[in-house]
Coordinates of C-alpha atoms and ligand atoms in Angstrom, one line a residue:
M10 CA 135.7 136.1 99.7
I11 CA 132.5 136.5 101.7
E12 CA 132.3 134.4 104.8
L13 CA 129.2 134.6 107.0
Q14 CA 129.7 132.9 110.4
E15 CA 126.7 132.0 112.5
I16 CA 124.7 135.1 111.6
N17 CA 121.6 135.7 113.7
K18 CA 119.3 138.7 113.3
V19 CA 116.4 139.1 115.8
Y20 CA 113.9 142.0 115.4
R21 CA 112.4 142.9 118.7
T22 CA 109.3 144.9 119.2
N23 CA 107.5 145.6 122.4
K24 CA 105.6 142.4 122.5
S25 CA 107.3 140.0 120.2
S26 CA 110.5 139.1 118.6
V27 CA 111.2 137.8 115.1
S28 CA 114.2 135.7 114.2
A29 CA 114.7 136.9 110.7
V30 CA 118.0 135.2 110.2
D31 CA 118.7 132.1 112.2
D32 CA 122.2 130.8 112.5
V33 CA 123.3 131.2 108.9
S34 CA 126.9 130.3 107.9
L35 CA 127.8 130.7 104.2
H36 CA 131.0 130.9 102.2
I37 CA 130.7 132.7 98.9
K38 CA 133.7 132.3 96.6
K39 CA 135.5 135.1 94.7
G40 CA 134.1 135.5 91.2
E41 CA 131.0 133.4 91.6
I42 CA 127.3 134.3 91.2
Y43 CA 125.6 133.0 94.3
G44 CA 121.8 132.9 94.5
I45 CA 119.7 132.7 97.6
V46 CA 116.1 131.7 96.9
G47 CA 113.1 131.6 99.2
Y48 CA 109.5 132.8 99.7
S49 CA 108.7 136.2 100.9
G50 CA 109.5 136.6 104.6
A51 CA 112.2 133.9 104.6
G52 CA 114.8 136.4 105.7
K53 CA 116.6 136.9 102.4
S54 CA 116.8 140.7 102.4
T55 CA 117.8 140.8 106.0
L56 CA 120.6 138.3 105.3
L57 CA 121.8 140.2 102.2
R58 CA 121.8 143.5 104.2
C59 CA 124.0 141.8 106.9
I60 CA 126.7 141.3 104.2
N61 CA 127.3 145.1 104.0
L62 CA 126.1 145.7 107.6
L63 CA 123.2 147.9 106.4
E64 CA 121.7 145.6 109.0
R65 CA 123.8 144.8 112.0
P66 CA 123.5 141.1 112.9
T67 CA 122.4 140.4 116.5
S68 CA 125.3 138.0 116.6
G69 CA 127.8 136.5 114.2
D70 CA 130.7 137.7 112.0
V71 CA 131.0 138.9 108.4
F72 CA 134.3 138.5 106.7
I73 CA 135.0 140.2 103.4
D74 CA 138.4 139.2 102.0
N75 CA 139.4 137.9 105.4
T76 CA 138.6 141.2 107.2
N77 CA 136.0 140.9 109.9
I78 CA 133.9 144.0 109.0
T79 CA 131.7 143.8 112.1
T80 CA 134.7 145.0 114.1
L81 CA 135.7 147.9 111.9
P82 CA 135.4 151.5 113.1
T83 CA 132.9 153.7 111.3
K84 CA 135.4 155.3 108.9
E85 CA 136.9 152.0 107.8
L86 CA 133.5 150.4 107.5
R87 CA 132.4 153.2 105.2
K88 CA 135.5 152.5 103.0
A89 CA 134.9 148.7 103.1
R90 CA 131.3 149.4 102.0
Q91 CA 132.6 151.1 98.8
S92 CA 133.8 147.7 97.7
I93 CA 130.3 146.4 97.9
G94 CA 127.7 147.7 95.4
M95 CA 123.9 147.1 95.8
I96 CA 120.9 147.0 93.6
F97 CA 117.2 146.7 94.5
Q98 CA 113.9 145.7 93.0
G99 CA 112.7 149.4 93.2
F100 CA 115.8 150.8 91.6
H101 CA 116.1 153.6 94.2
L102 CA 117.1 156.3 91.7
V103 CA 116.8 160.0 92.5
S104 CA 113.9 161.2 90.3
S105 CA 115.2 164.8 90.0
K106 CA 118.6 163.6 88.6
T107 CA 119.4 162.4 85.1
A108 CA 120.8 158.9 84.5
A109 CA 124.3 160.4 84.3
E110 CA 123.8 162.5 87.5
N111 CA 122.5 159.5 89.4
I112 CA 125.6 157.6 88.5
A113 CA 127.9 160.5 89.2
F114 CA 126.5 160.9 92.7
S115 CA 128.2 157.8 94.0
L116 CA 131.5 159.0 92.5
K117 CA 131.1 162.3 94.2
V118 CA 130.4 160.7 97.5
A119 CA 133.6 158.7 97.1
G120 CA 135.5 161.9 96.4
V121 CA 136.3 161.4 92.7
P122 CA 137.2 164.7 91.1
I123 CA 134.8 166.1 88.4
P124 CA 136.8 165.4 85.2
K125 CA 137.4 161.8 86.2
R126 CA 133.8 161.5 87.3
N127 CA 132.5 162.5 83.8
E128 CA 134.8 160.1 82.1
R129 CA 133.8 157.2 84.4
V130 CA 130.1 158.0 84.0
K131 CA 130.5 157.8 80.2
E132 CA 132.3 154.4 80.6
L133 CA 129.6 153.1 82.9
L134 CA 126.7 154.1 80.6
E135 CA 128.4 152.3 77.8
L136 CA 128.9 149.2 79.9
V137 CA 125.2 149.0 80.7
G138 CA 124.2 149.9 77.1
L139 CA 122.7 153.3 77.8
A140 CA 125.2 155.6 76.2
D141 CA 122.4 157.5 74.5
K142 CA 120.3 158.0 77.7
A143 CA 122.7 160.0 79.8
D144 CA 120.4 163.0 80.0
H145 CA 117.2 161.1 80.6
Y146 CA 115.4 161.4 83.9
P147 CA 114.1 158.1 85.5
T148 CA 110.5 158.8 84.5
Q149 CA 111.7 158.9 80.8
L150 CA 113.2 155.4 81.2
S151 CA 111.7 151.9 81.1
G152 CA 112.0 149.6 84.2
G153 CA 114.9 147.7 82.5
Q154 CA 116.7 150.9 81.7
M155 CA 116.3 152.2 85.2
Q156 CA 117.8 149.0 86.5
R157 CA 120.7 149.5 84.1
V158 CA 121.3 152.9 85.6
S159 CA 121.2 151.5 89.1
I160 CA 123.6 148.8 88.1
A161 CA 126.0 151.4 86.6
R162 CA 125.7 153.4 89.8
A163 CA 126.4 150.3 91.9
L164 CA 129.5 149.6 89.9
A165 CA 130.8 153.2 89.8
N166 CA 133.5 152.7 92.4
N167 CA 134.7 149.3 91.1
P168 CA 133.3 147.2 93.8
K169 CA 134.5 143.6 94.3
V170 CA 131.0 142.5 95.3
L171 CA 127.5 143.3 93.9
L172 CA 124.5 142.5 96.1
S173 CA 121.2 142.2 94.3
D174 CA 117.9 142.3 96.2
E175 CA 115.2 141.0 93.8
A176 CA 116.6 143.2 91.0
T177 CA 114.5 141.6 88.3
S178 CA 111.3 140.9 90.3
A179 CA 109.6 144.1 89.0
L180 CA 110.5 143.4 85.4
D181 CA 108.8 141.4 82.6
P182 CA 110.3 138.1 81.5
S183 CA 112.2 139.4 78.5
T184 CA 113.6 142.5 80.3
T185 CA 114.5 140.1 83.2
K186 CA 116.6 138.0 80.7
S187 CA 118.4 141.0 79.4
I188 CA 119.3 142.2 82.9
L189 CA 120.5 138.7 83.9
E190 CA 122.7 138.7 80.8
L191 CA 124.1 142.0 81.9
L192 CA 124.9 140.7 85.4
K193 CA 126.5 137.6 83.8
K194 CA 128.7 139.9 81.6
I195 CA 129.7 142.0 84.7
N196 CA 130.6 138.9 86.5
K197 CA 132.6 137.4 83.7
E198 CA 134.3 140.5 82.3
L199 CA 134.9 142.5 85.5
G200 CA 135.2 139.5 87.8
V201 CA 132.6 141.0 90.3
T202 CA 131.3 138.5 92.8
I203 CA 127.5 138.7 92.8
V204 CA 125.2 137.6 95.6
L205 CA 121.6 137.8 94.5
I206 CA 118.4 137.0 96.2
T207 CA 115.2 136.1 94.5
H208 CA 111.9 134.3 94.8
E209 CA 112.2 133.0 91.3
M210 CA 114.1 129.7 90.7
E211 CA 114.3 130.6 87.0
V212 CA 116.8 133.4 87.9
V213 CA 118.9 130.9 89.8
K214 CA 118.8 128.4 87.0
D215 CA 119.9 131.0 84.4
I216 CA 122.9 132.6 86.1
C217 CA 123.9 131.2 89.5
H218 CA 126.9 129.0 89.9
R219 CA 125.8 128.0 93.3
C220 CA 122.7 128.6 95.4
A221 CA 121.0 128.3 98.7
V222 CA 117.4 127.8 99.6
M223 CA 116.2 129.8 102.6
Q224 CA 113.2 129.2 104.8
D225 CA 112.2 130.7 108.2
G226 CA 115.6 132.4 108.5
K227 CA 117.6 129.2 107.9
I228 CA 119.5 127.8 104.9
V229 CA 117.8 124.5 104.2
E230 CA 119.8 123.4 101.2
E231 CA 122.9 124.6 99.5
G232 CA 125.1 123.5 96.6
K233 CA 126.2 123.8 93.0
T234 CA 123.1 125.0 91.1
Y235 CA 123.3 122.0 88.7
D236 CA 123.4 119.5 91.6
V237 CA 120.5 121.2 93.4
F238 CA 118.4 121.0 90.2
A239 CA 119.4 117.4 89.4
N240 CA 119.1 116.1 92.9
P241 CA 117.2 118.3 95.3
Q242 CA 117.0 117.0 98.9
N243 CA 114.6 119.4 100.7
D244 CA 110.9 119.5 100.0
L245 CA 110.9 123.3 99.6
T246 CA 113.8 123.0 97.1
K247 CA 111.8 120.4 95.1
K248 CA 108.8 122.8 95.1
F249 CA 110.9 125.6 93.7
I250 CA 112.4 123.4 91.1
D251 CA 109.0 122.2 90.0
T252 CA 108.1 125.8 89.2
V253 CA 110.8 125.8 86.6
L254 CA 110.9 122.2 85.3
Q255 CA 107.2 121.4 85.5
F256 CA 107.4 117.7 84.8
T257 CA 104.2 116.9 86.5
I258 CA 102.1 114.7 84.2
P259 CA 98.3 115.5 84.3
K260 CA 96.4 113.1 86.5
E261 CA 94.0 112.2 83.8
L262 CA 96.9 111.0 81.7
L263 CA 98.4 109.0 84.5
D264 CA 95.0 107.4 85.2
A265 CA 94.7 106.4 81.6
C266 CA 98.1 104.7 81.6
T267 CA 98.2 101.0 82.4
G268 CA 101.9 100.4 82.1
T269 CA 104.7 101.4 84.5
I270 CA 105.6 105.0 84.3
I271 CA 109.3 105.9 84.8
K272 CA 111.2 109.2 84.9
L273 CA 114.7 109.2 83.5
Q274 CA 117.0 112.0 84.2
F275 CA 120.4 112.5 82.7
Q276 CA 123.1 115.1 82.1
G277 CA 122.8 115.7 78.4
M278 CA 120.4 114.1 76.0
I279 CA 122.0 112.6 72.9
A280 CA 124.2 110.0 74.5
N281 CA 121.4 108.7 76.6
E282 CA 118.8 108.2 73.9
S283 CA 120.8 105.2 72.8
I284 CA 120.5 103.7 76.3
V285 CA 116.8 103.8 76.0
S286 CA 116.7 102.3 72.5
D287 CA 119.2 99.7 73.6
M288 CA 116.9 98.8 76.4
L289 CA 113.9 98.5 74.1
Q290 CA 115.8 96.2 71.9
A291 CA 117.2 94.0 74.7
Y292 CA 113.9 93.5 76.5
P293 CA 110.5 92.5 75.2
V294 CA 108.8 95.7 76.5
S295 CA 107.4 98.6 74.6
G296 CA 108.0 102.2 75.5
N297 CA 105.8 105.2 75.1
I298 CA 107.3 108.6 75.7
L299 CA 104.9 110.9 77.6
H300 CA 107.3 113.8 78.1
G301 CA 110.8 114.7 77.1
K302 CA 112.7 117.9 77.7
V303 CA 116.2 119.3 78.1
E304 CA 116.6 122.2 80.5
Y305 CA 119.8 124.3 80.6
I306 CA 121.1 125.0 84.1
R307 CA 123.3 127.9 83.4
D308 CA 124.9 126.3 80.3
E309 CA 124.8 122.6 81.3
P310 CA 122.0 120.4 79.9
L311 CA 119.7 118.4 82.2
G312 CA 117.6 116.0 80.2
I313 CA 114.3 114.5 81.5
F314 CA 112.2 111.8 79.9
I315 CA 109.0 110.4 81.2
M316 CA 107.9 107.1 79.6
E317 CA 105.4 104.3 80.0
L318 CA 106.7 100.8 79.8
T319 CA 104.3 98.0 79.0
G320 CA 104.9 94.3 78.9
D321 CA 105.3 91.3 81.2
K322 CA 106.1 92.4 84.8
K323 CA 109.4 90.5 84.9
H324 CA 110.5 92.0 81.7
V325 CA 109.5 95.5 82.8
D326 CA 111.4 95.1 86.0
D327 CA 114.5 93.7 84.2
A328 CA 114.3 96.7 81.8
I329 CA 114.3 99.1 84.7
S330 CA 117.2 97.4 86.4
Y331 CA 119.1 97.7 83.1
L332 CA 118.4 101.4 83.0
E333 CA 119.4 101.8 86.6
K334 CA 122.8 100.3 85.9
R335 CA 123.5 102.6 83.0
M336 CA 121.9 105.9 84.0
E337 CA 122.2 108.4 86.9
Q338 CA 118.6 108.6 87.9
V339 CA 115.7 106.3 87.2
E340 CA 112.5 106.7 89.2
V341 CA 109.3 104.7 89.0
I342 CA 106.4 107.2 89.2
Q343 CA 103.6 104.8 88.9
H344 CA 103.5 101.0 88.9
G345 CA 101.7 99.2 86.1
S346 CA 98.0 98.3 86.8
T347 CA 97.7 95.3 84.6
H348 CA 100.5 93.3 86.2
Ligands
ADP428 N1 112.9 146.2 110.3 C1 112.2 145.1 110.7 N2 111.6 145.1 111.9 C2 110.9 144.0 112.3 N3 110.8 142.9 111.5 C3 111.4 142.8 110.4 C4 112.1 143.9 109.8 N4 112.6 143.6 108.6 C5 112.2 142.4 108.4 N5 111.5 141.9 109.4 C6 110.9 140.5 109.5 O1 111.9 139.6 109.3 C7 111.4 138.5 108.5 C8 112.3 138.4 107.3 O2 112.1 139.5 106.4 P1 112.9 139.8 105.1 O3 114.4 139.6 105.4 O4 112.5 141.0 104.5 O5 112.5 138.5 104.2 P2 112.5 138.3 102.6 O6 113.4 139.3 102.0 O7 112.9 136.9 102.4 O8 111.1 138.5 102.1 C9 110.0 138.8 108.2 O9 109.2 138.1 109.1 C10 109.8 140.3 108.4 O10 108.6 140.6 108.8
MG429 MG1 113.1 140.8 100.5

């Protein structure tokens, strides 16, 4: 659906040059929600803007549905752009126009006749849950409502792709959730492919099927969101995931523990609880749960247990080997101090 091939973007000023996007190749599949996460300055906005050529890559090709849009003449590029909607952190609404007029404007630009425009605006306002706000001006709307208007505007001409540049970053957590739910609904019901960039891993966790982590213009890790969360490879990815999962045990607590501390991770919770109790029955060790939590990555559960095992060193080692045989991930965080 979207194929980025060896995209580079260099910004040159008199004295220096910045490599904002550095040799990025990505394939985004039709119908998926794809997240790109990274700190400020990583090159996310530049990369996103290369997808609709708001920013011309210094080199590289952008294919949308197998058409290389970097080679299209202006008129055809304008047409291709209509199949790509975009939303922003700052909404970019026209303050002198009502919600309905803001949405109607993109239909006007696309040459849709007035009666059809009005009908479509009504449909779109309903889709985003703002049927009663048609005549409100942006200043009369909340942040979440403004973002809904801008989503309706972006969808006006039935795009195949929606690009989202930090669309929820200016919103409070509960409004963020409701906008993410709306994006999920648009993806599911209208089949719109969504590429979103964010500095919040929480957003990726809630709605992205797949994701990439970006640093210094490069993609440093990429994969199915669940796999990235369950088994991150890159240090930056781990840091982002920690902001969501927060399984760090306070140092004071670790210092007070004399046993071996292990972290168990599994897909789902219930089935695996029996593995832990089987282990405690099979080996003469005792287990003390320090932390237990199930996180949902989109809709799939990821369970994490942190426990302290105490007992004879050999028995503790045997118990850990037993767990390793039966579970996906067992990690010793701290070895016991008394043995
Ligand atoms: N128009 C521009 N001119 C010069 N440098 C730019 C321009 N836009 C972005 N940059 C630089 O490119 C890098 C990536 O920026 P950006 O894509 O906005 O990152 P992000 O969206 O991840 O915060 C930064 O170092 C930024 O300063
Ligand atoms: Mg940005």
